CSV table of C-alpha atoms in Angstrom, one decimal:
chain,number,residue,atom,x,y,z
F,188,MET,CA,-26.7,-1.8,9.5
F,189,GLU,CA,-24.6,1.0,8.3
F,190,LEU,CA,-22.2,0.2,11.1
F,191,ILE,CA,-21.8,-3.4,9.9
F,192,GLU,CA,-20.6,-2.3,6.5
F,193,ARG,CA,-18.2,0.3,8.0
F,194,TYR,CA,-16.8,-2.6,10.2
F,195,ILE,CA,-16.4,-5.2,7.3
F,196,TYR,CA,-14.7,-2.4,5.0
F,197,ALA,CA,-12.4,-1.3,7.7
F,198,VAL,CA,-11.2,-4.9,8.2
F,199,THR,CA,-11.0,-5.9,4.4
F,200,GLN,CA,-9.2,-2.7,3.6
F,201,LYS,CA,-6.2,-3.9,5.5
F,202,ILE,CA,-6.3,-7.4,3.9
F,203,ARG,CA,-4.9,-8.7,0.4
F,204,GLN,CA,-6.9,-7.8,-2.4
F,205,GLU,CA,-7.6,-11.5,-3.6
F,206,GLN,CA,-9.0,-12.4,-0.2
F,207,ARG,CA,-11.3,-9.3,0.3
F,208,GLU,CA,-14.5,-10.2,-1.2
F,209,ASP,CA,-14.5,-13.7,0.3
F,210,ILE,CA,-13.7,-12.5,3.9
F,211,ALA,CA,-16.2,-9.7,3.6
F,212,LYS,CA,-19.1,-12.3,2.8
F,213,GLU,CA,-18.1,-14.6,5.5
F,214,LEU,CA,-17.9,-11.8,8.0
F,215,ARG,CA,-21.1,-10.5,7.1
F,216,GLY,CA,-22.7,-13.8,7.4
F,217,LEU,CA,-21.1,-14.4,10.9
F,218,ILE,CA,-22.2,-10.9,12.3
F,219,GLU,CA,-25.7,-11.8,11.2
F,220,ASP,CA,-25.3,-15.0,12.9
F,221,MET,CA,-24.1,-13.3,16.2
F,222,LEU,CA,-27.0,-10.9,15.9
F,223,GLU,CA,-29.7,-13.5,15.6
F,224,GLU,CA,-28.3,-15.5,18.3
F,225,ARG,CA,-28.1,-12.3,20.5
F,226,VAL,CA,-31.7,-11.0,19.8
F,227,GLY,CA,-33.8,-14.1,19.2
F,228,SER,CA,-37.0,-13.0,17.7
F,229,ARG,CA,-36.9,-9.3,18.8
F,230,ASP,CA,-35.8,-6.3,16.3
F,231,ILE,CA,-32.0,-5.8,16.3
F,232,SER,CA,-31.2,-2.4,17.7
F,233,ASP,CA,-28.2,-0.4,17.1
F,234,LYS,CA,-26.8,-1.3,20.5
F,235,ASP,CA,-27.0,-5.1,19.6
F,236,VAL,CA,-24.8,-4.5,16.5
F,237,GLU,CA,-22.3,-2.3,18.6
F,238,GLU,CA,-22.1,-5.2,21.1
F,239,VAL,CA,-21.5,-7.8,18.4
F,240,LEU,CA,-18.8,-5.4,16.8
F,241,LEU,CA,-17.1,-5.0,20.4
F,242,GLU,CA,-16.9,-8.8,20.6
F,243,LEU,CA,-15.3,-9.3,17.4
F,244,GLY,CA,-12.7,-6.5,18.4
F,245,THR,CA,-10.9,-3.9,16.5
F,246,PRO,CA,-10.7,-4.3,12.8
F,247,ARG,CA,-7.0,-3.8,13.0
F,248,LYS,CA,-6.6,-6.8,15.3
F,249,LEU,CA,-9.2,-9.0,13.3
F,250,ALA,CA,-7.2,-7.9,10.0
F,251,ASP,CA,-4.0,-8.6,11.7
F,252,LYS,CA,-5.1,-12.2,12.5
F,253,TYR,CA,-6.3,-12.7,9.0
F,254,ARG,CA,-3.0,-11.6,7.8
F,255,GLY,CA,-1.0,-13.8,10.3
F,256,ALA,CA,2.3,-12.6,11.8
F,257,LYS,CA,3.7,-9.2,11.1
F,258,LYS,CA,7.3,-9.6,9.9
F,259,TYR,CA,8.1,-7.7,7.0
F,260,LEU,CA,9.8,-4.7,5.5
F,261,ILE,CA,6.6,-3.7,3.6
F,262,GLY,CA,3.5,-5.0,4.9
F,263,PRO,CA,0.3,-6.4,3.0
F,264,GLU,CA,-1.3,-3.2,3.8
F,265,LEU,CA,1.1,-1.3,1.5
F,266,PHE,CA,2.3,-4.1,-0.7
F,267,ASP,CA,-0.3,-4.0,-3.3
F,268,SER,CA,0.6,-0.4,-3.8
F,269,TYR,CA,4.2,-1.3,-3.6
F,270,LEU,CA,4.2,-3.7,-6.3
F,271,ILE,CA,2.2,-1.6,-8.7
F,272,VAL,CA,4.5,1.5,-8.3
F,273,LEU,CA,7.4,-0.8,-8.5
F,274,LYS,CA,6.3,-2.1,-11.8
F,275,ILE,CA,5.6,1.4,-13.1
F,276,VAL,CA,8.8,2.6,-12.1
F,277,LEU,CA,10.7,-0.1,-13.5
F,278,VAL,CA,8.8,-0.4,-16.9
F,279,THR,CA,9.1,3.3,-17.3
F,280,VAL,CA,12.7,3.5,-16.6
F,281,ALA,CA,13.6,0.6,-18.8
F,282,SER,CA,11.7,1.6,-21.9
F,283,ILE,CA,12.9,5.1,-21.5
F,284,LEU,CA,16.3,3.7,-21.5
F,285,GLY,CA,15.4,2.0,-24.6
F,286,VAL,CA,13.7,4.9,-26.4
F,287,ILE,CA,17.0,6.9,-25.6
F,288,PHE,CA,19.1,4.1,-27.2
F,289,VAL,CA,17.0,4.0,-30.3
F,290,VAL,CA,16.9,7.8,-30.8
F,291,GLN,CA,20.7,8.0,-30.3
F,292,THR,CA,21.2,5.4,-32.7
F,293,ILE,CA,18.9,6.9,-35.2
F,294,LEU,CA,20.7,10.3,-35.0
F,295,ASP,CA,24.1,8.8,-34.9
F,296,PRO,CA,24.2,5.1,-36.3
F,297,VAL,CA,27.9,5.2,-36.7
F,298,LEU,CA,28.4,5.2,-32.9
F,299,ILE,CA,25.9,2.5,-32.3
F,300,LEU,CA,28.4,0.6,-29.9
F,301,ASP,CA,28.8,3.5,-27.8
F,302,HIS,CA,25.2,4.0,-27.4
F,303,PHE,CA,24.9,0.4,-26.7
F,304,VAL,CA,27.6,0.6,-23.7
F,305,ASP,CA,25.8,3.8,-22.7
F,306,LEU,CA,22.5,1.6,-22.6
F,307,ILE,CA,24.1,-1.3,-20.7
F,308,VAL,CA,25.8,1.3,-18.1
F,309,SER,CA,22.4,3.3,-17.5
F,310,THR,CA,20.5,-0.2,-17.3
F,311,VAL,CA,22.7,-1.5,-14.6
F,312,THR,CA,22.9,1.6,-12.8
F,313,GLY,CA,19.4,3.1,-13.4
F,314,ILE,CA,17.2,-0.2,-12.7
F,315,PRO,CA,18.5,-1.1,-9.3
F,316,MET,CA,18.5,2.5,-8.2
F,317,ALA,CA,14.9,2.9,-9.3
F,318,PHE,CA,14.1,-0.4,-7.2
F,319,ALA,CA,16.0,0.7,-4.2
F,320,TRP,CA,14.4,4.1,-4.0
F,321,THR,CA,10.9,2.8,-4.5
F,322,THR,CA,11.3,0.1,-1.9
F,323,PHE,CA,13.0,2.7,0.6
F,324,GLY,CA,10.0,5.1,0.0
F,325,PHE,CA,7.7,2.4,1.1
F,326,ALA,CA,9.7,0.7,3.8
F,327,LEU,CA,10.2,4.1,5.6
F,328,PRO,CA,6.4,4.9,6.2
F,329,GLU,CA,5.7,0.9,7.0
F,330,TYR,CA,8.6,1.2,9.5
F,331,LEU,CA,7.2,4.7,11.1
F,332,GLY,CA,3.6,3.5,11.1
F,333,ALA,CA,4.4,0.4,12.9
F,334,TYR,CA,6.5,2.2,15.5
F,335,LYS,CA,3.9,4.9,15.9
F,336,MET,CA,1.1,2.3,16.6
F,337,LYS,CA,2.7,0.5,19.3
F,338,ASP,CA,3.6,3.8,20.7
F,339,ILE,CA,0.2,5.1,21.0
F,340,GLN,CA,-1.9,2.1,21.7
F,341,ILE,CA,-4.7,3.1,19.5
F,342,ASP,CA,-6.6,-0.3,20.2
F,343,ALA,CA,-6.8,0.2,23.8
F,344,GLU,CA,-10.0,2.1,23.7
F,345,TRP,CA,-12.4,1.3,20.9
F,346,SER,CA,-15.9,1.6,20.0
F,347,PRO,CA,-17.5,0.8,16.8
F,348,ALA,CA,-18.7,4.4,16.6
F,349,ASP,CA,-15.3,5.3,15.7
F,350,LEU,CA,-15.5,3.6,12.5
F,351,ALA,CA,-14.8,5.8,9.6
F,352,PRO,CA,-17.6,6.3,7.0
F,353,ILE,CA,-17.0,4.6,3.4
F,354,PRO,CA,-15.6,7.7,1.4
F,355,ASP,CA,-17.5,9.6,-0.8
F,356,GLU,CA,-16.8,9.0,-4.5
F,357,LYS,CA,-15.4,12.5,-5.0
F,358,ARG,CA,-12.9,12.0,-2.2
F,359,GLN,CA,-11.8,8.6,-3.5
F,360,ILE,CA,-8.6,8.9,-5.6
F,361,LYS,CA,-8.6,6.9,-8.7
F,362,ARG,CA,-5.6,4.7,-9.2
F,363,GLY,CA,-5.3,5.3,-12.8
F,364,GLU,CA,-4.7,9.1,-11.9
F,365,SER,CA,-1.8,8.4,-9.6
F,366,ILE,CA,-0.2,5.8,-12.1
F,367,ALA,CA,-0.3,8.4,-15.0
F,368,GLY,CA,1.2,10.9,-12.6
F,369,ILE,CA,3.9,8.5,-11.6
F,370,ILE,CA,4.7,7.5,-15.1
F,371,PHE,CA,4.9,11.3,-16.1
F,372,TYR,CA,7.2,12.0,-13.5
F,373,ALA,CA,9.5,9.1,-14.0
F,374,VAL,CA,9.8,9.9,-17.8
F,375,PHE,CA,10.8,13.5,-17.2
F,376,ILE,CA,13.2,12.5,-14.5
F,377,VAL,CA,15.0,10.0,-16.7
F,378,ILE,CA,15.1,12.3,-19.8
F,379,LEU,CA,16.5,15.0,-17.8
F,380,ALA,CA,19.1,13.0,-16.0
F,381,PHE,CA,20.3,11.0,-18.8
F,382,SER,CA,19.9,12.8,-22.1
F,383,SER,CA,19.6,16.6,-21.4
F,384,ASP,CA,21.6,17.0,-24.3
F,385,TYR,CA,18.7,16.0,-26.5
F,386,PHE,CA,16.3,18.3,-24.8
F,387,GLY,CA,16.1,21.2,-27.3
F,388,VAL,CA,15.4,22.1,-30.9
F,389,TRP,CA,16.7,19.5,-33.2
F,390,VAL,CA,18.4,20.8,-36.1
F,391,PHE,CA,18.6,18.8,-39.4
F,392,ASN,CA,20.9,19.9,-42.2
F,393,ASP,CA,21.0,16.9,-44.5
F,394,GLY,CA,20.3,14.7,-41.8
F,395,PHE,CA,20.8,15.4,-38.0
F,396,SER,CA,23.6,18.0,-37.3
F,397,GLY,CA,22.9,18.8,-33.5
F,398,VAL,CA,20.7,20.2,-30.9
F,399,VAL,CA,20.2,23.7,-29.6
F,400,PRO,CA,19.5,23.0,-25.9
F,401,PHE,CA,16.7,24.7,-24.1
F,402,LEU,CA,18.8,24.6,-20.9
F,403,ASN,CA,22.0,26.4,-19.9
F,404,GLU,CA,24.7,23.8,-20.0
F,405,ARG,CA,26.9,25.7,-17.4
F,406,THR,CA,24.4,25.8,-14.6
F,407,TYR,CA,22.7,22.5,-15.6
F,408,GLY,CA,24.5,20.2,-13.0
F,409,MET,CA,23.4,22.3,-10.1
F,410,TYR,CA,19.9,22.6,-11.3
F,411,LEU,CA,19.6,19.0,-12.3
F,412,LEU,CA,19.4,18.4,-8.4
F,413,PHE,CA,16.7,20.7,-8.1
F,414,ILE,CA,14.7,19.3,-10.8
F,415,LEU,CA,15.1,15.8,-9.2
F,416,LEU,CA,13.8,17.1,-6.2
F,417,ILE,CA,10.8,18.6,-7.6
F,418,PHE,CA,9.9,15.6,-9.8
F,419,GLY,CA,11.0,13.1,-6.8
F,420,PHE,CA,8.5,15.1,-4.6
F,421,GLY,CA,5.9,14.6,-7.2
F,422,ILE,CA,6.3,10.9,-7.2
F,423,ILE,CA,6.1,10.9,-3.4
F,424,LYS,CA,3.0,12.7,-3.5
F,425,GLU,CA,1.4,10.2,-5.9
F,426,CYS,CA,2.5,7.4,-3.9
F,427,LEU,CA,1.0,8.8,-0.9
F,428,LYS,CA,-2.4,9.1,-2.7
F,429,LEU,CA,-2.1,5.7,-4.2
F,430,VAL,CA,-1.7,4.3,-0.8
F,431,SER,CA,-4.3,6.7,0.9
F,432,GLY,CA,-6.9,5.9,-1.4
F,433,LYS,CA,-8.9,8.9,-0.6
F,434,TRP,CA,-8.3,12.6,0.1
F,435,THR,CA,-7.9,13.6,4.0
F,436,TYR,CA,-6.5,16.5,5.4
F,437,LYS,CA,-3.6,14.6,6.3
F,438,LEU,CA,-3.0,13.9,2.7
F,439,ALA,CA,-3.8,17.4,1.6
F,440,GLY,CA,-1.3,18.7,4.5
F,441,TYR,CA,1.4,16.6,3.1
F,442,THR,CA,0.7,17.9,-0.4
F,443,LEU,CA,0.9,21.3,0.7
F,444,ILE,CA,4.3,21.0,2.3
F,445,LEU,CA,5.9,19.1,-0.6
F,446,ASN,CA,4.3,21.7,-3.0
F,447,ALA,CA,5.6,24.5,-0.8
F,448,ILE,CA,9.1,23.1,-0.7
F,449,SER,CA,8.9,22.7,-4.5
F,450,MET,CA,7.9,26.2,-5.0
F,451,ALA,CA,10.7,27.6,-2.9
F,452,VAL,CA,13.1,25.8,-5.1
F,453,ILE,CA,11.4,27.0,-8.3
F,454,LEU,CA,11.8,30.5,-6.8
F,455,LEU,CA,15.4,29.9,-6.1
F,456,MET,CA,15.8,28.7,-9.9
F,457,VAL,CA,14.1,31.8,-11.2
F,458,ASN,CA,16.2,34.0,-9.0
F,459,GLY,CA,19.6,32.2,-9.3
F,460,PRO,CA,21.9,31.8,-12.4
F,461,THR,CA,20.4,31.6,-15.8
F,462,PHE,CA,18.5,28.3,-15.8
F,463,TRP,CA,17.5,28.6,-19.5
F,464,ASN,CA,20.0,28.5,-22.2
F,465,PRO,CA,21.1,32.2,-22.5
F,466,ASP,CA,22.3,32.0,-26.2
F,467,PHE,CA,19.4,30.2,-27.4
F,468,MET,CA,18.4,32.5,-30.2
F,469,ASN,CA,22.1,33.2,-31.3
F,470,GLU,CA,22.6,29.4,-31.3
F,471,LEU,CA,19.5,28.9,-33.3
F,472,ALA,CA,20.5,31.4,-35.8
F,473,GLN,CA,24.2,29.9,-36.2
F,474,ALA,CA,22.5,26.6,-36.8
F,475,GLY,CA,20.6,28.3,-39.6
F,476,VAL,CA,17.1,27.7,-38.2
F,477,VAL,CA,16.7,31.2,-38.3
F,478,THR,CA,18.4,34.5,-39.6
F,479,ALA,CA,19.6,36.8,-37.2
F,480,GLY,CA,18.0,40.2,-37.3
F,481,SER,CA,15.0,38.9,-39.4
F,482,GLU,CA,11.4,39.2,-38.3
F,483,GLY,CA,11.2,35.7,-37.5
F,484,TYR,CA,14.2,36.1,-35.2
F,485,GLU,CA,12.3,38.9,-33.3
F,486,VAL,CA,9.1,36.8,-33.0
F,487,GLY,CA,11.3,33.7,-31.9
F,488,GLN,CA,13.1,35.7,-29.3
F,489,LYS,CA,9.5,37.0,-28.0
F,490,ILE,CA,8.2,33.6,-27.7
F,491,TRP,CA,11.2,32.2,-26.2
F,492,GLU,CA,11.4,35.1,-23.4
F,493,GLN,CA,7.8,34.7,-22.6
F,494,SER,CA,7.4,30.9,-22.5
F,495,THR,CA,10.6,30.4,-20.3
F,496,PHE,CA,8.9,33.0,-18.0
F,497,TRP,CA,5.4,31.5,-18.1
F,498,ILE,CA,6.7,28.1,-17.6
F,499,PHE,CA,7.5,28.9,-14.1
F,500,VAL,CA,4.6,31.0,-13.5
F,501,LEU,CA,2.3,28.0,-14.7
F,502,LEU,CA,4.1,25.4,-12.5
F,503,VAL,CA,3.6,27.6,-9.6
F,504,ILE,CA,0.0,28.3,-10.2
F,505,GLY,CA,-0.2,24.3,-10.8
F,506,LEU,CA,1.6,23.6,-7.5
F,507,ILE,CA,-0.9,26.1,-5.6
F,508,TRP,CA,-3.9,24.7,-7.3
F,509,ASP,CA,-2.7,21.1,-6.5
F,510,ALA,CA,-2.6,22.1,-2.7
F,511,VAL,CA,-5.9,24.0,-2.8
F,512,ASP,CA,-7.8,21.2,-4.6
F,513,GLY,CA,-6.5,18.5,-2.2
F,514,PHE,CA,-8.1,20.4,0.7
F,515,ILE,CA,-11.4,21.1,-1.2
F,516,ARG,CA,-11.6,17.3,-1.8
F,517,ALA,CA,-10.8,16.4,1.9
F,518,ARG,CA,-13.5,18.6,3.0
F,519,LYS,CA,-16.1,16.7,1.2
F,520,LYS,CA,-18.2,14.4,3.6
S,91,MET,CA,-2.9,-10.6,42.1
S,92,SER,CA,-3.7,-8.9,38.8
S,93,ASP,CA,0.0,-9.4,38.0
S,94,GLU,CA,-0.6,-13.2,38.3
S,95,ASN,CA,-3.9,-12.9,36.3
S,96,GLU,CA,-2.2,-11.2,33.6
S,97,HIS,CA,0.6,-14.0,33.5
S,98,LEU,CA,-2.1,-16.4,33.4
S,99,ASP,CA,-4.0,-14.8,30.7
S,100,LYS,CA,-0.8,-14.5,28.5
S,101,LEU,CA,-0.2,-18.1,29.1
S,102,MET,CA,-3.4,-19.4,28.5
S,103,GLN,CA,-3.8,-17.7,25.2
S,104,GLU,CA,-0.3,-19.2,24.1
S,105,LEU,CA,-1.8,-22.6,25.5
S,106,ARG,CA,-5.3,-22.3,23.8
S,107,ARG,CA,-3.7,-21.3,20.2
S,108,GLY,CA,-2.6,-24.8,19.5
S,109,THR,CA,-5.4,-26.5,21.1
S,110,ILE,CA,-8.1,-24.8,19.3
S,111,THR,CA,-6.7,-26.2,16.1
S,112,ILE,CA,-7.1,-29.9,17.3
S,113,GLY,CA,-10.6,-28.8,18.4
S,114,VAL,CA,-11.5,-27.4,15.1
S,115,LEU,CA,-10.1,-30.4,13.3
S,116,SER,CA,-11.8,-32.8,15.4
S,117,GLN,CA,-15.4,-31.5,14.6
S,118,LEU,CA,-14.8,-31.0,10.9
S,119,SER,CA,-15.3,-34.8,9.8
S,120,ASN,CA,-18.6,-33.2,8.7
S,121,PRO,CA,-19.0,-29.9,7.1
S,122,GLN,CA,-19.4,-26.8,9.2
S,123,TYR,CA,-19.5,-23.1,8.8
S,124,GLY,CA,-17.7,-20.8,11.4
S,125,TYR,CA,-20.4,-19.9,13.5
S,126,SER,CA,-22.0,-23.3,13.9
S,127,LEU,CA,-18.4,-24.6,14.9
S,128,VAL,CA,-18.1,-21.7,17.6
S,129,THR,CA,-21.4,-23.0,19.2
S,130,MET,CA,-20.5,-26.5,18.9
S,131,LEU,CA,-17.1,-26.1,20.6
S,132,ALA,CA,-18.8,-24.1,23.2
S,133,GLU,CA,-21.2,-26.8,24.1
S,134,LYS,CA,-18.2,-28.9,24.4
S,135,GLY,CA,-16.5,-26.5,26.7
S,136,ILE,CA,-13.9,-25.0,24.3
S,137,GLN,CA,-14.5,-21.4,24.2
S,138,VAL,CA,-13.4,-19.7,21.2
S,139,GLU,CA,-14.0,-16.3,19.8
S,140,PRO,CA,-15.4,-16.0,16.2
S,141,GLY,CA,-12.5,-13.3,15.7
S,142,THR,CA,-10.0,-16.1,16.2
S,143,LEU,CA,-11.6,-19.0,14.7
S,144,TYR,CA,-12.6,-17.5,11.3
S,145,PRO,CA,-9.0,-16.3,10.4
S,146,LEU,CA,-7.8,-19.8,11.8
S,147,LEU,CA,-10.1,-21.8,9.5
S,148,ARG,CA,-9.0,-19.6,6.5
S,149,ARG,CA,-5.4,-20.3,7.6
S,150,LEU,CA,-6.1,-24.0,8.0
S,151,GLU,CA,-7.7,-24.1,4.5
S,152,LYS,CA,-4.6,-22.2,2.9
S,153,GLN,CA,-2.4,-25.0,4.3
S,154,GLY,CA,-4.6,-27.5,2.7
S,155,LEU,CA,-5.8,-29.0,5.8
S,156,LEU,CA,-9.4,-28.2,5.3
S,157,ASP,CA,-11.5,-27.8,2.0
S,158,SER,CA,-14.3,-25.1,1.8
S,159,LYS,CA,-17.5,-24.6,-0.1
S,160,TRP,CA,-19.9,-21.8,-0.4
S,161,ASP,CA,-23.3,-22.7,0.3
S,162,THR,CA,-25.6,-20.1,-1.3
S,163,ASN,CA,-28.9,-22.0,-1.1
S,164,GLU,CA,-29.8,-20.6,2.2
S,165,ALA,CA,-30.9,-17.0,2.9
S,166,ARG,CA,-27.5,-16.4,4.2
S,167,PRO,CA,-24.7,-17.5,2.1
S,168,ARG,CA,-22.3,-19.6,4.3
S,169,LYS,CA,-18.9,-21.0,3.8
S,170,TYR,CA,-18.6,-24.4,5.1
S,171,TYR,CA,-15.4,-26.2,5.8
S,172,LEU,CA,-14.4,-29.9,5.8
S,173,LEU,CA,-11.3,-31.8,6.5
S,174,SER,CA,-9.3,-32.7,3.3
S,175,GLU,CA,-7.6,-36.0,2.8
S,176,THR,CA,-4.4,-34.5,4.2
S,177,GLY,CA,-6.2,-33.0,7.0
S,178,LYS,CA,-7.7,-36.3,8.2
S,179,SER,CA,-4.3,-37.8,8.4
S,180,VAL,CA,-2.8,-34.9,9.9
S,181,TYR,CA,-5.5,-34.7,12.5
S,182,ASP,CA,-5.0,-38.5,13.4
S,183,LEU,CA,-1.2,-37.8,13.9
S,184,LEU,CA,-2.0,-34.8,16.0
S,185,VAL,CA,-4.2,-36.7,18.3
S,186,VAL,CA,-1.5,-39.3,18.9
S,187,GLU,CA,0.9,-36.6,19.7
S,188,TRP,CA,-1.4,-34.7,21.8
S,189,LYS,CA,-1.9,-37.9,24.0
S,190,SER,CA,1.6,-38.4,24.4
S,191,ILE,CA,1.9,-34.5,25.4
S,192,VAL,CA,-0.9,-35.0,28.0
S,193,GLU,CA,0.5,-38.4,29.2
S,194,SER,CA,4.1,-36.7,29.7
S,195,LEU,CA,2.7,-33.6,31.4
S,196,ASN,CA,0.6,-35.6,33.8
S,197,HIS,CA,3.5,-37.5,34.6
S,198,VAL,CA,5.5,-34.5,35.4
S,199,ILE,CA,2.8,-32.9,37.3
S,200,GLU,CA,1.5,-35.9,39.4
S,201,ASN,CA,5.1,-37.0,40.2
S,202,LYS,CA,6.3,-33.7,41.2
S,203,GLY,CA,6.6,-34.4,44.7
S,204,ASP,CA,8.0,-37.9,44.2
S,205,ASP,CA,10.9,-36.6,42.1
S,206,GLU,CA,11.6,-34.0,44.9
S,207,ASN,CA,11.6,-36.8,47.6
S,208,GLY,CA,14.0,-38.9,45.3
S,209,ALA,CA,16.4,-36.0,44.9
S,210,ASP,CA,16.7,-35.5,48.6
């Protein structure tokens, strides 16, 4: 009986969400009818179940029939996840651009017209870019996946015993986590890409008078690319999780590869020209936040040096843990 | 030899695809659930796999040719399908078309020799 549930699960997983429950119910009825006709009054054996499932054909083929023809850039298997991710990305990008506009206007009300032009420009360039990259990110695996299946002919040899068990609770990936992750990465990308000037300590002397940036403005252009790469990988990772729905060795492997590349990039950043603003404390002193040579200045200096170092360390630890965690969860039956 | 069979299989599959729809519509003046329809059609010499019929029923329903209703009174919940008003008229039109196809094809097949003679 377990086999029947696995079969139904395998079929309905590949079908659009709204139809799943109904098709599952109908399919269950059908299988029971077919079993009943096959065995008559004697007890149903596992062999009977297998034969009935074989008669119905592979879950993939049956699901294909339910879905109709396969002509699409992003198929029904991925489409739900695609829509979710697309909505998240667009809403995040749009709202961040809005927030940036509001903040800029509050800080610099005189230049509202300039800020507004900025807003329009970044909306016109940012939104289609977000749309295009998200679509591309989903179309690529769809294309590769379809291509691979035609090549390997998985369906040629199939037996119901091949059906994957329904994943354990602990292996399942909650949609909410992935969505939160994607929003987090997207927010950082947009903030860093469009308004790094505001990423620092805000100085108020009779109103807003400037920002002491955290980052080194001279090397920032180069590092922006690295940062986008790391956070972009983060988004890809979350998308993979969202699509997979459960931890597998394959997913953990992808996570490991992406995290390893991110780590390599971080090490490059640590060893390369200064990433953080080298004059941070001096500029703070000049802005009048602290007095040079005072005790507060020393403490600030220490905190600044330590925290900039530890941020990298924590990032690396986080990446390692993320990869290890994936494998641990994938191991759970 | 197996090559011929392969061709035949493929062509028959295509041929059946359309005729099954007519067969299904013809039996649904009274409500039926999927498996009863499989048995019914089989008795009348029309072999259709459940894996083909069930998605087909759903597609026809989505197109508006069939109405459906779950019957949960029996031990096993079953989804019953029935011709909709549109389905009825489409079926009548389809039968006319089908008859004309049969007639034309019969004509083509039966008169094959005659035409060849005539061309000589």
